[in-house]
C-alpha atoms as a printed R data frame, in Angstrom:
    type eleno elety resid chain resno       x       y       z
1   ATOM     1    CA   UNK     A     1  10.436 -27.958 -25.328
2   ATOM     2    CA   UNK     A     2  10.142 -28.358 -29.080
3   ATOM     3    CA   UNK     A     3  10.486 -25.466 -31.469
4   ATOM     4    CA   UNK     A     4   6.789 -25.630 -32.377
5   ATOM     5    CA   UNK     A     5   5.647 -25.491 -28.759
6   ATOM     6    CA   UNK     A     6   8.025 -22.621 -27.990
7   ATOM     7    CA   UNK     A     7   6.764 -20.618 -30.970
8   ATOM     8    CA   UNK     A     8   3.145 -21.207 -29.927
9   ATOM     9    CA   UNK     A     9   3.895 -20.213 -26.321
10  ATOM    10    CA   UNK     A    10   5.762 -17.128 -27.479
11  ATOM    11    CA   UNK     A    11   2.904 -15.932 -29.692
12  ATOM    12    CA   UNK     A    12   0.191 -16.696 -27.149
13  ATOM    13    CA   UNK     A    13   1.880 -15.249 -24.054
14  ATOM    14    CA   UNK     A    14   3.220 -12.148 -25.784
15  ATOM    15    CA   UNK     A    15  -0.314 -11.355 -26.906
16  ATOM    16    CA   UNK     A    16  -1.475 -11.866 -23.315
17  ATOM    17    CA   UNK     A    17   1.064  -9.491 -21.752
18  ATOM    18    CA   UNK     A    18   0.300  -6.919 -24.441
19  ATOM    19    CA   UNK     A    19  -3.404  -7.020 -23.571
20  ATOM    20    CA   UNK     A    20  -2.631  -6.732 -19.853
21  ATOM    21    CA   UNK     A    21  -0.260  -3.779 -20.153
22  ATOM    22    CA   UNK     A    22  -2.483  -1.982 -22.668
23  ATOM    23    CA   UNK     A    23  -5.644  -2.787 -20.653
24  ATOM    24    CA   UNK     A    24  -7.471  -3.995 -23.745
25  ATOM    25    CA   UNK     A    25 -10.854  -5.736 -23.440
26  ATOM    26    CA   UNK     A    26 -10.740  -5.219 -19.662
27  ATOM    27    CA   UNK     A    27  -8.383  -8.208 -19.448
28  ATOM    28    CA   UNK     A    28  -7.504  -7.660 -15.776
29  ATOM    29    CA   UNK     A    29  -9.664  -5.462 -13.524
30  ATOM    30    CA   UNK     A    30  -7.240  -5.755 -10.568
31  ATOM    31    CA   UNK     A    31  -3.498  -6.219 -11.100
32  ATOM    32    CA   UNK     A    32  -1.291  -6.692  -8.045
33  ATOM    33    CA   UNK     A    33   2.390  -5.813  -8.494
34  ATOM    34    CA   UNK     A    34   4.826  -7.213  -5.917
35  ATOM    35    CA   UNK     A    35   8.231  -5.595  -5.567
36  ATOM    36    CA   UNK     A    36  11.111  -5.388  -3.092
37  ATOM    37    CA   UNK     A    37  13.944  -3.058  -2.236
38  ATOM    38    CA   UNK     A    38  16.167  -5.085  -4.557
39  ATOM    39    CA   UNK     A    39  13.938  -4.280  -7.530
40  ATOM    40    CA   UNK     A    40  11.363  -1.509  -7.538
41  ATOM    41    CA   UNK     A    41   8.184  -1.618  -9.593
42  ATOM    42    CA   UNK     A    42   8.722   1.913 -10.942
43  ATOM    43    CA   UNK     A    43   9.876   0.746 -14.416
44  ATOM    44    CA   UNK     A    44   6.692  -1.303 -14.781
45  ATOM    45    CA   UNK     A    45   4.515   1.593 -13.582
46  ATOM    46    CA   UNK     A    46   6.160   3.903 -16.116
47  ATOM    47    CA   UNK     A    47   5.427   1.364 -18.839
48  ATOM    48    CA   UNK     A    48   1.748   1.297 -17.794
49  ATOM    49    CA   UNK     A    49   1.613   5.099 -17.984
50  ATOM    50    CA   UNK     A    50   3.345   5.206 -21.368
51  ATOM    51    CA   UNK     A    51   0.918   2.733 -22.895
52  ATOM    52    CA   UNK     A    52  -2.057   4.535 -21.343
53  ATOM    53    CA   UNK     A    53  -1.021   7.741 -23.074
54  ATOM    54    CA   UNK     A    54  -0.785   5.952 -26.416
55  ATOM    55    CA   UNK     A    55  -4.195   4.316 -26.003
56  ATOM    56    CA   UNK     A    56  -5.797   7.567 -24.731
57  ATOM    57    CA   UNK     A    57  -6.701   6.021 -21.382
58  ATOM    58    CA   UNK     A    58  -7.338   8.419 -18.504
59  ATOM    59    CA   UNK     A    59  -4.934   7.723 -15.625
60  ATOM    60    CA   UNK     A    60  -5.598   8.430 -11.944
61  ATOM    61    CA   UNK     A    61  -2.530   8.192  -9.699
62  ATOM    62    CA   UNK     A    62  -3.133   7.654  -5.962
63  ATOM    63    CA   UNK     A    63   0.063   8.803  -4.285
64  ATOM    64    CA   UNK     A    64   0.962   7.396  -0.871
65  ATOM    65    CA   UNK     A    65   4.742   7.803  -1.215
66  ATOM    66    CA   UNK     A    66   5.251   9.801  -4.438
67  ATOM    67    CA   UNK     A    67   5.654  13.561  -4.031
68  ATOM    68    CA   UNK     A    68   6.173  14.605  -7.655
69  ATOM    69    CA   UNK     A    69   3.537  13.988 -10.296
70  ATOM    70    CA   UNK     A    70   4.865  11.338 -12.694
71  ATOM    71    CA   UNK     A    71   4.880  11.763 -16.422
72  ATOM    72    CA   UNK     A    72   1.777  10.845 -18.464
73  ATOM    73    CA   UNK     A    73  -0.544  11.116 -15.425
74  ATOM    74    CA   UNK     A    74  -3.871  12.904 -15.917
75  ATOM    75    CA   UNK     A    75  -5.049  13.150 -12.288
76  ATOM    76    CA   UNK     A    76  -2.687  13.119  -9.304
77  ATOM    77    CA   UNK     A    77  -4.269  12.617  -5.868
78  ATOM    78    CA   UNK     A    78  -2.120  13.078  -2.752
79  ATOM    79    CA   UNK     A    79  -3.134  10.393  -0.258
80  ATOM    80    CA   UNK     A    80  -0.578  11.075   2.482
81  ATOM    81    CA   UNK     A    81  -1.275  13.212   5.512
82  ATOM    82    CA   UNK     A    82  -3.583  12.895   8.478
83  ATOM    83    CA   UNK     A    83  -6.463  14.658   6.742
84  ATOM    84    CA   UNK     A    84  -6.575  12.221   3.829
85  ATOM    85    CA   UNK     A    85  -8.762   9.327   4.918
86  ATOM    86    CA   UNK     A    86  -9.737   6.354   2.721
87  ATOM    87    CA   UNK     A    87 -13.260   7.769   2.490
88  ATOM    88    CA   UNK     A    88 -11.997  11.068   1.077
89  ATOM    89    CA   UNK     A    89  -9.735   9.255  -1.372
90  ATOM    90    CA   UNK     A    90 -12.614   7.141  -2.670
91  ATOM    91    CA   UNK     A    91 -14.805  10.251  -2.933
92  ATOM    92    CA   UNK     A    92 -12.140  12.079  -4.965
93  ATOM    93    CA   UNK     A    93 -11.833   9.160  -7.375
94  ATOM    94    CA   UNK     A    94 -15.618   9.002  -7.752
95  ATOM    95    CA   UNK     A    95 -15.747  12.703  -8.624
96  ATOM    96    CA   UNK     A    96 -13.147  12.228 -11.356
97  ATOM    97    CA   UNK     A    97 -14.995   9.248 -12.787
98  ATOM    98    CA   UNK     A    98 -18.243  11.211 -12.703
99  ATOM    99    CA   UNK     A    99 -16.853  13.872 -15.023
100 ATOM   100    CA   UNK     A   100 -16.886  11.411 -17.896
101 ATOM   101    CA   UNK     A   101 -15.127  12.174 -21.126
102 ATOM   102    CA   UNK     A   102 -13.318   8.843 -21.355
103 ATOM   103    CA   UNK     A   103 -14.246   5.231 -21.954
104 ATOM   104    CA   UNK     A   104 -11.303   3.708 -20.123
105 ATOM   105    CA   UNK     A   105  -9.701   4.595 -16.802
106 ATOM   106    CA   UNK     A   106  -6.547   3.287 -15.167
107 ATOM   107    CA   UNK     A   107  -6.128   3.766 -11.412
108 ATOM   108    CA   UNK     A   108  -2.603   3.282 -10.072
109 ATOM   109    CA   UNK     A   109  -1.778   2.959  -6.360
110 ATOM   110    CA   UNK     A   110   1.929   3.386  -5.708
111 ATOM   111    CA   UNK     A   111   1.842   1.628  -2.305
112 ATOM   112    CA   UNK     A   112  -0.817  -0.676  -0.917
113 ATOM   113    CA   UNK     A   113   1.386  -1.352   2.105
114 ATOM   114    CA   UNK     A   114   0.164   1.843   3.757
115 ATOM   115    CA   UNK     A   115  -3.478   0.813   3.411
116 ATOM   116    CA   UNK     A   116  -2.644  -2.727   4.545
117 ATOM   117    CA   UNK     A   117  -1.026  -1.450   7.746
118 ATOM   118    CA   UNK     A   118  -4.119   0.659   8.465
119 ATOM   119    CA   UNK     A   119  -6.548  -2.189   7.773
120 ATOM   120    CA   UNK     A   120  -5.004  -4.529  10.375
121 ATOM   121    CA   UNK     A   121  -5.359  -1.923  13.114
122 ATOM   122    CA   UNK     A   122  -8.323  -2.930  15.325
123 ATOM   123    CA   UNK     A   123  -9.250   0.708  15.942
124 ATOM   124    CA   UNK     A   124  -9.502   1.393  12.211
125 ATOM   125    CA   UNK     A   125 -12.723   0.912  10.298
126 ATOM   126    CA   UNK     A   126 -10.969   0.417   6.964
127 ATOM   127    CA   UNK     A   127 -12.111  -2.622   5.009
128 ATOM   128    CA   UNK     A   128  -9.455  -3.186   2.368
129 ATOM   129    CA   UNK     A   129 -11.745  -5.243   0.130
130 ATOM   130    CA   UNK     A   130 -14.571  -2.707   0.250
131 ATOM   131    CA   UNK     A   131 -12.187   0.175  -0.454
132 ATOM   132    CA   UNK     A   132 -10.726  -1.447  -3.561
133 ATOM   133    CA   UNK     A   133 -14.199  -2.417  -4.767
134 ATOM   134    CA   UNK     A   134 -15.391   1.181  -4.429
135 ATOM   135    CA   UNK     A   135 -12.595   2.314  -6.744
136 ATOM   136    CA   UNK     A   136 -13.639  -0.148  -9.430
137 ATOM   137    CA   UNK     A   137 -17.332   0.778  -9.322
138 ATOM   138    CA   UNK     A   138 -18.417   3.053 -12.202
139 ATOM   139    CA   UNK     A   139 -20.293   6.218 -11.218
140 ATOM   140    CA   UNK     A   140 -24.082   6.185 -11.162
141 ATOM   141    CA   UNK     A   141 -25.642   7.720 -14.269
142 ATOM   142    CA   UNK     A   142 -27.520  10.883 -13.366
143 ATOM   143    CA   UNK     A   143 -29.519  11.452 -16.529
144 ATOM   144    CA   UNK     A   144 -31.899   8.980 -18.081
145 ATOM   145    CA   UNK     A   145 -30.443   9.678 -21.528
146 ATOM   146    CA   UNK     A   146 -27.135   8.245 -20.370
147 ATOM   147    CA   UNK     A   147 -28.589   4.905 -19.302
148 ATOM   148    CA   UNK     A   148 -28.158   3.478 -22.763
149 ATOM   149    CA   UNK     A   149 -24.426   4.230 -22.740
150 ATOM   150    CA   UNK     A   150 -22.014   1.541 -21.678
151 ATOM   151    CA   UNK     A   151 -20.238   2.123 -18.353
152 ATOM   152    CA   UNK     A   152 -16.542   2.975 -18.578
153 ATOM   153    CA   UNK     A   153 -13.914   0.296 -18.132
154 ATOM   154    CA   UNK     A   154 -11.973   0.809 -14.901
155 ATOM   155    CA   UNK     A   155  -8.750  -1.073 -14.195
156 ATOM   156    CA   UNK     A   156  -6.718  -0.978 -11.000
157 ATOM   157    CA   UNK     A   157  -2.956  -1.519 -10.727
158 ATOM   158    CA   UNK     A   158  -1.617  -1.550  -7.163
159 ATOM   159    CA   UNK     A   159   1.952  -1.967  -5.926
160 ATOM   160    CA   UNK     A   160   2.668  -3.882  -2.723
161 ATOM   161    CA   UNK     A   161   6.099  -3.833  -1.053
162 ATOM   162    CA   UNK     A   162   6.656  -7.379   0.187
163 ATOM   163    CA   UNK     A   163   9.744  -6.659   2.310
164 ATOM   164    CA   UNK     A   164   8.148  -3.966   4.490
165 ATOM   165    CA   UNK     A   165   6.862  -5.590   7.708
166 ATOM   166    CA   UNK     A   166   3.402  -4.723   8.917
167 ATOM   167    CA   UNK     A   167   2.834  -3.606  12.515
168 ATOM   168    CA   UNK     A   168   2.209  -6.423  14.948
169 ATOM   169    CA   UNK     A   169  -1.373  -6.753  16.179
170 ATOM   170    CA   UNK     A   170  -3.095  -8.994  18.659
171 ATOM   171    CA   UNK     A   171  -4.751 -12.079  17.205
172 ATOM   172    CA   UNK     A   172  -7.686 -11.855  19.613
173 ATOM   173    CA   UNK     A   173  -9.550  -9.359  17.418
174 ATOM   174    CA   UNK     A   174  -9.641 -11.531  14.290
175 ATOM   175    CA   UNK     A   175  -7.764 -14.787  14.880
176 ATOM   176    CA   UNK     A   176  -8.853 -16.412  11.610
177 ATOM   177    CA   UNK     A   177  -8.553 -13.438   9.274
178 ATOM   178    CA   UNK     A   178  -5.941 -13.784   6.508
179 ATOM   179    CA   UNK     A   179  -2.999 -11.471   6.132
180 ATOM   180    CA   UNK     A   180  -3.424  -8.466   3.812
181 ATOM   181    CA   UNK     A   181  -1.041  -9.966   1.248
182 ATOM   182    CA   UNK     A   182  -2.969 -13.252   1.180
183 ATOM   183    CA   UNK     A   183  -6.233 -11.353   0.777
184 ATOM   184    CA   UNK     A   184  -4.882  -9.202  -2.048
185 ATOM   185    CA   UNK     A   185  -3.411 -12.229  -3.818
186 ATOM   186    CA   UNK     A   186  -6.814 -13.899  -3.655
187 ATOM   187    CA   UNK     A   187  -8.655 -10.867  -5.045
188 ATOM   188    CA   UNK     A   188  -6.210 -10.036  -7.833
189 ATOM   189    CA   UNK     A   189  -6.895 -11.295 -11.336
190 ATOM   190    CA   UNK     A   190  -3.226 -10.811 -12.267
191 ATOM   191    CA   UNK     A   191  -0.139 -10.936 -10.046
192 ATOM   192    CA   UNK     A   192   3.142  -9.558 -11.394
193 ATOM   193    CA   UNK     A   193   6.286 -10.084  -9.329
194 ATOM   194    CA   UNK     A   194   9.211  -7.854 -10.279
195 ATOM   195    CA   UNK     A   195  12.709  -9.391 -10.164
196 ATOM   196    CA   UNK     A   196  16.170  -7.947 -10.623
197 ATOM   197    CA   UNK     A   197  18.001  -9.111 -13.743
198 ATOM   198    CA   UNK     A   198  21.407  -9.111 -12.048
199 ATOM   199    CA   UNK     A   199  20.067 -11.265  -9.211
200 ATOM   200    CA   UNK     A   200  18.684 -13.854 -11.613
201 ATOM   201    CA   UNK     A   201  21.965 -13.889 -13.539
202 ATOM   202    CA   UNK     A   202  23.876 -14.545 -10.308
203 ATOM   203    CA   UNK     A   203  21.486 -17.386  -9.437
204 ATOM   204    CA   UNK     A   204  21.846 -18.830 -12.941
205 ATOM   205    CA   UNK     A   205  25.652 -18.782 -12.704
206 ATOM   206    CA   UNK     A   206  25.558 -20.485  -9.299
207 ATOM   207    CA   UNK     A   207  23.164 -23.152 -10.569
208 ATOM   208    CA   UNK     A   208  25.474 -23.912 -13.505
209 ATOM   209    CA   UNK     A   209  28.261 -24.654 -11.001
210 ATOM   210    CA   UNK     A   210  25.986 -26.713  -8.706
211 ATOM   211    CA   UNK     A   211  26.356 -24.098  -5.980
212 ATOM   212    CA   UNK     A   212  23.803 -22.577  -3.674
213 ATOM   213    CA   UNK     A   213  21.906 -19.565  -4.934
214 ATOM   214    CA   UNK     A   214  23.265 -16.275  -3.532
215 ATOM   215    CA   UNK     A   215  21.058 -13.995  -1.453
216 ATOM   216    CA   UNK     A   216  20.996 -10.222  -1.415
217 ATOM   217    CA   UNK     A   217  19.642  -7.492   0.812
218 ATOM   218    CA   UNK     A   218  17.424  -8.420   3.736
219 ATOM   219    CA   UNK     A   219  17.670 -12.124   2.869
220 ATOM   220    CA   UNK     A   220  21.365 -12.063   3.789
221 ATOM   221    CA   UNK     A   221  20.473 -11.673   7.454
222 ATOM   222    CA   UNK     A   222  23.340  -9.244   8.057
223 ATOM   223    CA   UNK     A   223  22.693  -6.411  10.469
224 ATOM   224    CA   UNK     A   224  22.554  -3.076   8.718
225 ATOM   225    CA   UNK     A   225  22.280  -4.490   5.194
226 ATOM   226    CA   UNK     A   226  19.107  -3.287   3.470
227 ATOM   227    CA   UNK     A   227  20.019  -3.503  -0.221
228 ATOM   228    CA   UNK     A   228  22.518  -6.079  -1.406
229 ATOM   229    CA   UNK     A   229  25.642  -5.272  -3.396
230 ATOM   230    CA   UNK     A   230  24.848  -7.175  -6.575
231 ATOM   231    CA   UNK     A   231  27.520  -7.943  -9.169
232 ATOM   232    CA   UNK     A   232  27.954  -5.370 -11.885
233 ATOM   233    CA   UNK     A   233  25.933  -6.230 -14.954
234 ATOM   234    CA   UNK     A   234  28.106  -6.788 -18.013
235 ATOM   235    CA   UNK     A   235  25.218  -6.695 -20.467
236 ATOM   236    CA   UNK     A   236  24.644  -4.243 -23.251
237 ATOM   237    CA   UNK     A   237  22.422  -1.204 -22.848
238 ATOM   238    CA   UNK     A   238  19.615  -2.733 -24.906
239 ATOM   239    CA   UNK     A   239  19.786  -5.935 -22.815
240 ATOM   240    CA   UNK     A   240  19.229  -4.210 -19.462
241 ATOM   241    CA   UNK     A   241  15.854  -4.224 -17.798
242 ATOM   242    CA   UNK     A   242  13.638  -5.924 -15.236
243 ATOM   243    CA   UNK     A   243  12.199  -9.416 -15.140
244 ATOM   244    CA   UNK     A   244   8.456  -9.924 -14.682
245 ATOM   245    CA   UNK     A   245   6.951 -13.093 -13.245
246 ATOM   246    CA   UNK     A   246   3.328 -13.189 -14.393
247 ATOM   247    CA   UNK     A   247   0.444 -15.151 -12.918
248 ATOM   248    CA   UNK     A   248  -2.791 -14.455 -14.775
249 ATOM   249    CA   UNK     A   249  -6.138 -15.994 -13.887
250 ATOM   250    CA   UNK     A   250  -8.627 -16.272 -16.683
251 ATOM   251    CA   UNK     A   251 -12.384 -16.149 -16.269
252 ATOM   252    CA   UNK     A   252 -12.524 -19.891 -16.900
253 ATOM   253    CA   UNK     A   253 -10.288 -20.482 -13.880
254 ATOM   254    CA   UNK     A   254  -7.256 -21.531 -15.915
255 ATOM   255    CA   UNK     A   255  -4.025 -19.919 -14.834
256 ATOM   256    CA   UNK     A   256  -1.134 -18.762 -17.000
257 ATOM   257    CA   UNK     A   257   2.421 -18.596 -15.622
258 ATOM   258    CA   UNK     A   258   5.167 -16.924 -17.631
259 ATOM   259    CA   UNK     A   259   8.412 -14.977 -17.232
260 ATOM   260    CA   UNK     A   260   8.989 -11.806 -19.276
261 ATOM   261    CA   UNK     A   261  11.773  -9.308 -19.814
262 ATOM   262    CA   UNK     A   262  10.991  -5.582 -19.895
263 ATOM   263    CA   UNK     A   263  13.937  -3.564 -21.277
264 ATOM   264    CA   UNK     A   264  14.743  -0.283 -19.575
265 ATOM   265    CA   UNK     A   265  17.750   0.757 -21.667
266 ATOM   266    CA   UNK     A   266  18.245   4.164 -23.153
267 ATOM   267    CA   UNK     A   267  16.697   3.205 -26.495
268 ATOM   268    CA   UNK     A   268  13.570   1.667 -24.976
269 ATOM   269    CA   UNK     A   269  12.935   4.709 -22.750
270 ATOM   270    CA   UNK     A   270  12.938   7.224 -25.579
271 ATOM   271    CA   UNK     A   271   9.684   8.898 -26.501
272 ATOM   272    CA   UNK     A   272   9.045   7.341 -29.877
273 ATOM   273    CA   UNK     A   273   6.651   9.014 -32.247
274 ATOM   274    CA   UNK     A   274   4.603   7.566 -35.045
275 ATOM   275    CA   UNK     A   275   4.441   3.808 -35.602
276 ATOM   276    CA   UNK     A   276   7.589   3.236 -33.494
277 ATOM   277    CA   UNK     A   277   5.677   4.228 -30.358
278 ATOM   278    CA   UNK     A   278   3.369   1.217 -30.710
279 ATOM   279    CA   UNK     A   279   6.204  -1.270 -31.220
280 ATOM   280    CA   UNK     A   280   6.174  -4.084 -28.655
281 ATOM   281    CA   UNK     A   281   9.361  -4.066 -26.579
282 ATOM   282    CA   UNK     A   282   8.619  -6.777 -24.019
283 ATOM   283    CA   UNK     A   283   9.858 -10.313 -24.735
284 ATOM   284    CA   UNK     A   284   9.919 -13.710 -23.113
285 ATOM   285    CA   UNK     A   285  12.747 -14.286 -20.677
286 ATOM   286    CA   UNK     A   286  13.735 -17.386 -22.658
287 ATOM   287    CA   UNK     A   287  14.442 -15.127 -25.651
288 ATOM   288    CA   UNK     A   288  16.903 -12.944 -23.732
289 ATOM   289    CA   UNK     A   289  20.480 -13.429 -25.018
290 ATOM   290    CA   UNK     A   290  21.741 -14.385 -21.546
291 ATOM   291    CA   UNK     A   291  18.914 -16.863 -20.899
292 ATOM   292    CA   UNK     A   292  18.495 -18.355 -24.360
293 ATOM   293    CA   UNK     A   293  19.343 -22.065 -24.480
294 ATOM   294    CA   UNK     A   294  21.784 -23.421 -27.075
295 ATOM   295    CA   UNK     A   295  20.438 -25.554 -29.906
296 ATOM   296    CA   UNK     A   296  21.914 -28.782 -28.520
297 ATOM   297    CA   UNK     A   297  20.106 -28.240 -25.228
298 ATOM   298    CA   UNK     A   298  16.857 -27.597 -27.090
299 ATOM   299    CA   UNK     A   299  17.069 -30.996 -28.830
300 ATOM   300    CA   UNK     A   300  17.804 -32.767 -25.565
301 ATOM   301    CA   UNK     A   301  14.868 -31.038 -23.890
302 ATOM   302    CA   UNK     A   302  12.614 -32.186 -26.727
303 ATOM   303    CA   UNK     A   303  13.656 -35.825 -26.181
304 ATOM   304    CA   UNK     A   304  13.080 -35.603 -22.412
305 ATOM   305    CA   UNK     A   305   9.884 -33.529 -22.551
306 ATOM   306    CA   UNK     A   306   7.653 -36.304 -21.176
307 ATOM   307    CA   UNK     A   307   9.764 -37.125 -18.122
308 ATOM   308    CA   UNK     A   308   8.510 -36.457 -14.605
309 ATOM   309    CA   UNK     A   309  12.043 -36.205 -13.204
310 ATOM   310    CA   UNK     A   310  15.164 -34.234 -14.096
311 ATOM   311    CA   UNK     A   311  17.741 -35.960 -16.296
312 ATOM   312    CA   UNK     A   312  19.775 -32.940 -17.338
313 ATOM   313    CA   UNK     A   313  23.324 -32.192 -16.217
314 ATOM   314    CA   UNK     A   314  24.886 -28.957 -15.077
315 ATOM   315    CA   UNK     A   315  28.120 -27.606 -16.562
316 ATOM   316    CA   UNK     A   316  30.102 -28.883 -13.600
317 ATOM   317    CA   UNK     A   317  28.610 -32.364 -13.909
318 ATOM   318    CA   UNK     A   318  29.408 -32.459 -17.638
319 ATOM   319    CA   UNK     A   319  33.070 -31.648 -16.958
320 ATOM   320    CA   UNK     A   320  33.306 -34.350 -14.311
321 ATOM   321    CA   UNK     A   321  31.657 -36.858 -16.645
322 ATOM   322    CA   UNK     A   322  34.224 -36.186 -19.358
323 ATOM   323    CA   UNK     A   323  37.060 -36.908 -16.923
324 ATOM   324    CA   UNK     A   324  35.749 -40.334 -15.870
325 ATOM   325    CA   UNK     A   325  37.781 -43.300 -17.228
326 ATOM   326    CA   UNK     A   326  35.911 -46.606 -17.232
327 ATOM   327    CA   UNK     A   327  37.861 -49.768 -16.269
328 ATOM   328    CA   UNK     A   328  38.665 -52.296 -19.023
329 ATOM   329    CA   UNK     A   329  37.612 -49.819 -21.675
330 ATOM   330    CA   UNK     A   330  39.606 -51.805 -24.260
331 ATOM   331    CA   UNK     A   331  37.041 -54.612 -24.101
332 ATOM   332    CA   UNK     A   332  34.584 -52.365 -25.940
333 ATOM   333    CA   UNK     A   333  37.003 -51.555 -28.756
334 ATOM   334    CA   UNK     A   334  38.628 -54.839 -29.787
335 ATOM   335    CA   UNK     A   335  36.736 -57.075 -32.163
336 ATOM   336    CA   UNK     A   336  33.895 -54.663 -32.857
337 ATOM   337    CA   UNK     A   337  30.239 -55.558 -32.407
338 ATOM   338    CA   UNK     A   338  28.657 -58.975 -32.756
339 ATOM   339    CA   UNK     A   339  31.181 -60.900 -30.675
340 ATOM   340    CA   UNK     A   340  29.366 -60.683 -27.380
341 ATOM   341    CA   UNK     A   341  30.736 -59.564 -24.058
342 ATOM   342    CA   UNK     A   342  34.212 -60.438 -22.821
343 ATOM   343    CA   UNK     A   343  35.985 -60.247 -19.485
344 ATOM   344    CA   UNK     A   344  39.587 -59.072 -19.388
345 ATOM   345    CA   UNK     A   345  41.576 -60.250 -16.388
346 ATOM   346    CA   UNK     A   346  45.262 -59.610 -15.745
347 ATOM   347    CA   UNK     A   347  47.036 -62.405 -13.856
348 ATOM   348    CA   UNK     A   348  48.896 -61.394 -10.753
349 ATOM   349    CA   UNK     A   349  51.765 -63.043  -8.848
350 ATOM   350    CA   UNK     A   350  49.424 -64.054  -6.065
351 ATOM   351    CA   UNK     A   351  47.192 -66.055  -8.439
352 ATOM   352    CA   UNK     A   352  47.724 -69.849  -8.332
353 ATOM   353    CA   UNK     A   353  47.525 -70.969 -11.944
354 ATOM   354    CA   UNK     A   354  48.085 -74.547 -13.046
355 ATOM   355    CA   UNK     A   355  47.952 -75.274 -16.773
356 ATOM   356    CA   UNK     A   356  47.214 -79.028 -16.181
357 ATOM   357    CA   UNK     A   357  44.126 -78.281 -14.058
358 ATOM   358    CA   UNK     A   358  43.003 -75.750 -16.619
359 ATOM   359    CA   UNK     A   359  43.141 -78.368 -19.379
360 ATOM   360    CA   UNK     A   360  40.918 -80.725 -17.379
């Protein structure tokens, strides 16, 4: 990719992720965050809460697995327990929205997996789509004087744990119904998949040696292994963080795919005050020091930008190419250019050579 295209992509996509995390202009009504045991979505949720405090956005936290109220949360609703039904949860959110006092609201669900497991139960009357839609509906204006006011902007950020299996159900009840994850992926306007930086670095190192990508945790298939023992990160404190894979769907139907790096070091987690608090800390993954391409690779990528197939070489292939010795390499050196091609042949003892026949 040329330098001009990279600069344009950097400016455009950094502005996009800033609008999504700050919830400006109602850029994404429903954001689905996918995480695993290898990398939790908690750093991203904390970043949402930090930016909401700076932008004076009212936050409503629906807790299905969190027992302590997180920082920068305005309303904390406990959703666990037998008495807390989806109807009561939706009613509690509606009461908070009905109080008014804010133009923007951010609703965070720490685990959609619990609701997904309830929705696939045939005896349950929970409709996952209807429940999420009820959270995004603004309250009905009670007074006629308030009809002229614009309704508040409500955004929903929900976390789904992809490595937690759902309970098995019979397919006779709804044989053609999609899985909860497929349904949520279809409804979401933005999908953010959280990746571990150390895992991506291990995959990058294996790819440079033309080796298979390593697997960690449940993907290893080893009995008793839940979280993999990843290699120790040798990066600096300011270079540590999580990797975000973004898929954003615009109103026009055009999709945007990009990889970002969200630092979680000690400096980035400090409570800045003043103008430093509004400083953008997220960057493209290509700008990370451990993922940035050298200048010689950038020029080669610019020359091969229009190809539909891969012509690049890995580090291992480059070393093997340097060790290859071509036969009759001296034929390319002697005489220089302009003399045409020549064939060098060394006579052996088994060759029958007669000078008289050669003269004829």
